Structure formats: structure tokens, C-alpha cells
């Protein structure tokens, strides 16, 4: 490589946010590559903060109009957002390097202008595709439905303008391989397992079951809650922690507000989030058997396995390519009885369960290490 690489990342939330962690853990290994310059542009992240420019674990970032809600009432601010975003993309282009835009989760109506402008400036574009929105039917806000609908309609165009694609599952790999994408890389979820070093030898009192995520329909939160309630009837010294925030989380918290052993934590900062994951006794990844759920891959699974705690996981997507009954409690999707039986098995047989948790951690180290998956991203950057 003669010129080196200038990588500019477009993502919604940074440095905070669930989706951020996949991208961040892929980027951190690139800091060791002296020929790569790296900048993250956080486009319209959720909350307005005073510090719009900063560094997170060595990665420079700029937040473009954080806290902005795009609607008619904010039309003038929306124009300023696009002007500021375009200006920043132009400013971060380097004439002495190969310029690449890494765009998280594909093309949609909001980022279309930014991507087209990047192409005009001479950037190569890589999309990181983690979902198939042609299969999406969650009950979310109207503006979100419209955005996902446009992502579906723009999918073919994105493959036309992309210099390369990253996908998260075998389903997505096969989908885009059929479209003759030449620079196509399957990169699994990266999990920072170094954050979890202690080996648990016993359970908490009370016994703690936990789910963390976006509460999307695909996550099967209903099955987790209803299954836990059955389990809790026989094991009263148990609590369910539901970690995360968002529109659908509010619906669940309202529905189960009178359940004293079900605790909604809301959003947790990373330091508190990882501390809680280490503390709990069981972690639940119970995606349903929908086409949309099977198309992607559960982000949280890697973090769950990294803790060394027992994990209950449904057989969806590529899960059983990585896990066996020796490394997790695998159950069929949407099977409440199997979920309850897994909880009972874990509670009654701690020695076996904790060993399975350690086996799961080894799977995480082998398959989801950021260094391994970061190398795959580096090779793709070299090839485009």
C-alpha cells in the first residue's frame, strides 16, 4: 500500500449506544495500523451534549447535531444538520490517502445525501449490513417505519455504489453474493471479553436472570418475561433484570409495572452495564423464529458469552454454528416450556451451569475476539 487509508465512519450513536459496540470493537484494532487515519462522525445521536468533539478509547469522533429530531417543526435545523454533515465529510477527506467511508447498516433516506456527496468527493464506500429490512415489520414509530422502508427500497442501489460490503450472518452473505458483490466479507460480532475476568463459583441471592437489548419484537422479550414468571412461582428468590431503553421498552415497562420481581433498569452507561452483566447469574438471548430475526445475528450474544455466566440461547440464525449444549443452554425459539426448564436446570445444577458458562467464554474468545474480526475489516479496506 502506497498512500495509506483514511477511514471516515458514519454511524448514528457514538461513543454510546448498542449498535456502536460492534463498530467500535472492529475499529479499535485499526489503531495499531500506522498507515490508517480514523475518524467517527456520529450523525444526529440521541442526546445533545456539550462536548461534540472527543476521543473514546483512542478513536477521534465528532457528533453532528446530536439531539436533533427530524420533522417539519425542525426543518431549519435539519438543513443545518445536513450542511454541517456535508462540511465535515469534505473536511475529513485527505488528499494523500485512499479515502473510505464506512457506513453502518446500509443506505437509507437519511444518509443518502451524505453517501452520494462522499462518492462525488472520491470516497470509496463500505456498508456494514446487519439486518434485512425487507423482512422488517416491528411496531415502531411511523418515522422509523418510513426510514426502514426506504432502507429496503435503496438496498439494490447501495450494492451498485458500494466498493465493498460487510455482513453479519450467512443469510446476508448468501443474499449479497447472489448480487455479485465482489468485495464481500462476513464479519461476526466482536465482543470485548477482556472486560470479564472473574470466574463465578456460586449464584447470587436473590438469583438474577437478565436480558439486555432494544426490546425489539425479534428479541422475544415476551417469552422471557412470561417464562420467568412461571419459574418465579417455584423460585421466589429470583429476579429478572431487563436492561435497555427505547420506545418498545416503555411498552413493556408499562405492561409489567406491577411485577415486583421484574426490574427495568433503563439505559445503563457502559461501566454500569458491564458491571451488571458480570454480576447476574443467567443471561437470555431468546430471539423468535421470524425471517427478520434469522437474517441477522444477535449482537448481545458475544457479550453474554464473554461474562462466563450461563447463557440461554434460541436456535436462530447462525447460533448453532458457534454453540453446542456444552457451551450454552440451547432451546427452540418461542418455546416457553424449554425456557423454563433451562432456568430450572441452571438453578438446580450450578456446577454444571457455571462450567457451561466458562465453555461459552472460550467460544467467545475463539470466534468473537475484536482482534480477529478487526483483521478481517483491515483486509477488506486494503482490497477496495
mmCIF file of N, CA and C in Angstrom, residues 19 27 35 45 55 73 85 90 127 129 150 152 166 174 193 203 208 213 215 228 293 302 316 335 338 357 364:
data_model
loop_
_atom_site.group_PDB
_atom_site.id
_atom_site.type_symbol
_atom_site.label_atom_id
_atom_site.label_comp_id
_atom_site.label_asym_id
_atom_site.label_seq_id
_atom_site.Cartn_x
_atom_site.Cartn_y
_atom_site.Cartn_z
ATOM 1 N N UNK A 19 -25.700 -0.312 19.103
ATOM 2 C CA UNK A 19 -25.114 -0.612 17.798
ATOM 3 C C UNK A 19 -23.661 -0.163 17.713
ATOM 4 N N UNK A 27 -13.147 -1.284 15.096
ATOM 5 C CA UNK A 27 -12.244 -0.187 14.773
ATOM 6 C C UNK A 27 -11.004 -0.142 15.657
ATOM 7 N N UNK A 35 -0.622 3.194 9.138
ATOM 8 C CA UNK A 35 -0.989 3.711 7.815
ATOM 9 C C UNK A 35 -2.458 4.110 7.733
ATOM 10 N N UNK A 45 -26.901 11.892 16.891
ATOM 11 C CA UNK A 45 -27.036 10.958 18.003
ATOM 12 C C UNK A 45 -28.109 11.434 18.977
ATOM 13 N N UNK A 55 -12.476 12.035 22.091
ATOM 14 C CA UNK A 55 -11.760 10.792 21.812
ATOM 15 C C UNK A 55 -12.277 9.723 22.750
ATOM 16 N N UNK A 73 -41.266 20.647 12.137
ATOM 17 C CA UNK A 73 -41.029 21.713 13.107
ATOM 18 C C UNK A 73 -39.549 22.070 13.203
ATOM 19 N N UNK A 85 -23.005 18.141 8.272
ATOM 20 C CA UNK A 85 -22.528 16.808 7.945
ATOM 21 C C UNK A 85 -21.723 16.788 6.659
ATOM 22 N N UNK A 90 -16.378 16.573 3.868
ATOM 23 C CA UNK A 90 -15.406 17.237 2.997
ATOM 24 C C UNK A 90 -14.120 17.569 3.755
ATOM 25 N N UNK A 127 -20.449 -0.527 3.173
ATOM 26 C CA UNK A 127 -21.628 -0.630 4.034
ATOM 27 C C UNK A 127 -21.478 -1.847 4.952
ATOM 28 N N UNK A 129 -23.756 -4.238 6.797
ATOM 29 C CA UNK A 129 -25.165 -4.641 6.785
ATOM 30 C C UNK A 129 -25.412 -5.639 7.904
ATOM 31 N N UNK A 150 -37.463 2.857 3.443
ATOM 32 C CA UNK A 150 -36.532 3.407 2.438
ATOM 33 C C UNK A 150 -35.253 2.583 2.370
ATOM 34 N N UNK A 152 -35.084 -0.567 2.699
ATOM 35 C CA UNK A 152 -35.452 -1.707 1.848
ATOM 36 C C UNK A 152 -35.417 -1.314 0.373
ATOM 37 N N UNK A 166 -19.813 -5.432 4.235
ATOM 38 C CA UNK A 166 -19.624 -6.299 5.394
ATOM 39 C C UNK A 166 -20.997 -6.814 5.794
ATOM 40 N N UNK A 174 -25.043 -14.884 1.710
ATOM 41 C CA UNK A 174 -25.583 -15.546 0.527
ATOM 42 C C UNK A 174 -26.472 -14.605 -0.281
ATOM 43 N N UNK A 193 -14.071 -9.443 25.499
ATOM 44 C CA UNK A 193 -14.147 -10.356 26.641
ATOM 45 C C UNK A 193 -13.135 -10.027 27.732
ATOM 46 N N UNK A 203 -24.084 -18.696 42.948
ATOM 47 C CA UNK A 203 -25.118 -17.786 42.476
ATOM 48 C C UNK A 203 -25.378 -16.669 43.491
ATOM 49 N N UNK A 208 -30.400 -14.077 39.874
ATOM 50 C CA UNK A 208 -30.690 -12.997 38.922
ATOM 51 C C UNK A 208 -30.638 -13.496 37.486
ATOM 52 N N UNK A 213 -30.949 -5.372 25.737
ATOM 53 C CA UNK A 213 -31.141 -5.137 24.315
ATOM 54 C C UNK A 213 -32.110 -4.014 24.034
ATOM 55 N N UNK A 215 -35.344 -4.410 23.034
ATOM 56 C CA UNK A 215 -36.742 -4.810 23.243
ATOM 57 C C UNK A 215 -37.509 -4.904 21.929
ATOM 58 N N UNK A 228 -40.163 -16.420 32.800
ATOM 59 C CA UNK A 228 -39.631 -16.110 34.126
ATOM 60 C C UNK A 228 -40.729 -16.118 35.179
ATOM 61 N N UNK A 293 -35.515 -12.008 12.312
ATOM 62 C CA UNK A 293 -34.589 -12.416 13.368
ATOM 63 C C UNK A 293 -33.519 -13.358 12.835
ATOM 64 N N UNK A 302 -22.394 -12.260 22.037
ATOM 65 C CA UNK A 302 -20.958 -12.224 22.316
ATOM 66 C C UNK A 302 -20.655 -11.675 23.695
ATOM 67 N N UNK A 316 -31.464 -19.758 16.476
ATOM 68 C CA UNK A 316 -31.835 -18.894 15.358
ATOM 69 C C UNK A 316 -30.567 -18.470 14.624
ATOM 70 N N UNK A 335 -40.349 -21.185 22.581
ATOM 71 C CA UNK A 335 -40.757 -22.354 23.357
ATOM 72 C C UNK A 335 -40.613 -22.034 24.841
ATOM 73 N N UNK A 338 -39.385 -24.959 27.241
ATOM 74 C CA UNK A 338 -37.943 -25.203 27.211
ATOM 75 C C UNK A 338 -37.175 -24.103 27.942
ATOM 76 N N UNK A 357 -20.935 -22.018 31.285
ATOM 77 C CA UNK A 357 -20.641 -20.604 31.115
ATOM 78 C C UNK A 357 -19.191 -20.371 30.734
ATOM 79 N N UNK A 364 -16.392 -17.564 22.817
ATOM 80 C CA UNK A 364 -16.302 -16.128 22.535
ATOM 81 C C UNK A 364 -14.872 -15.742 22.174
#
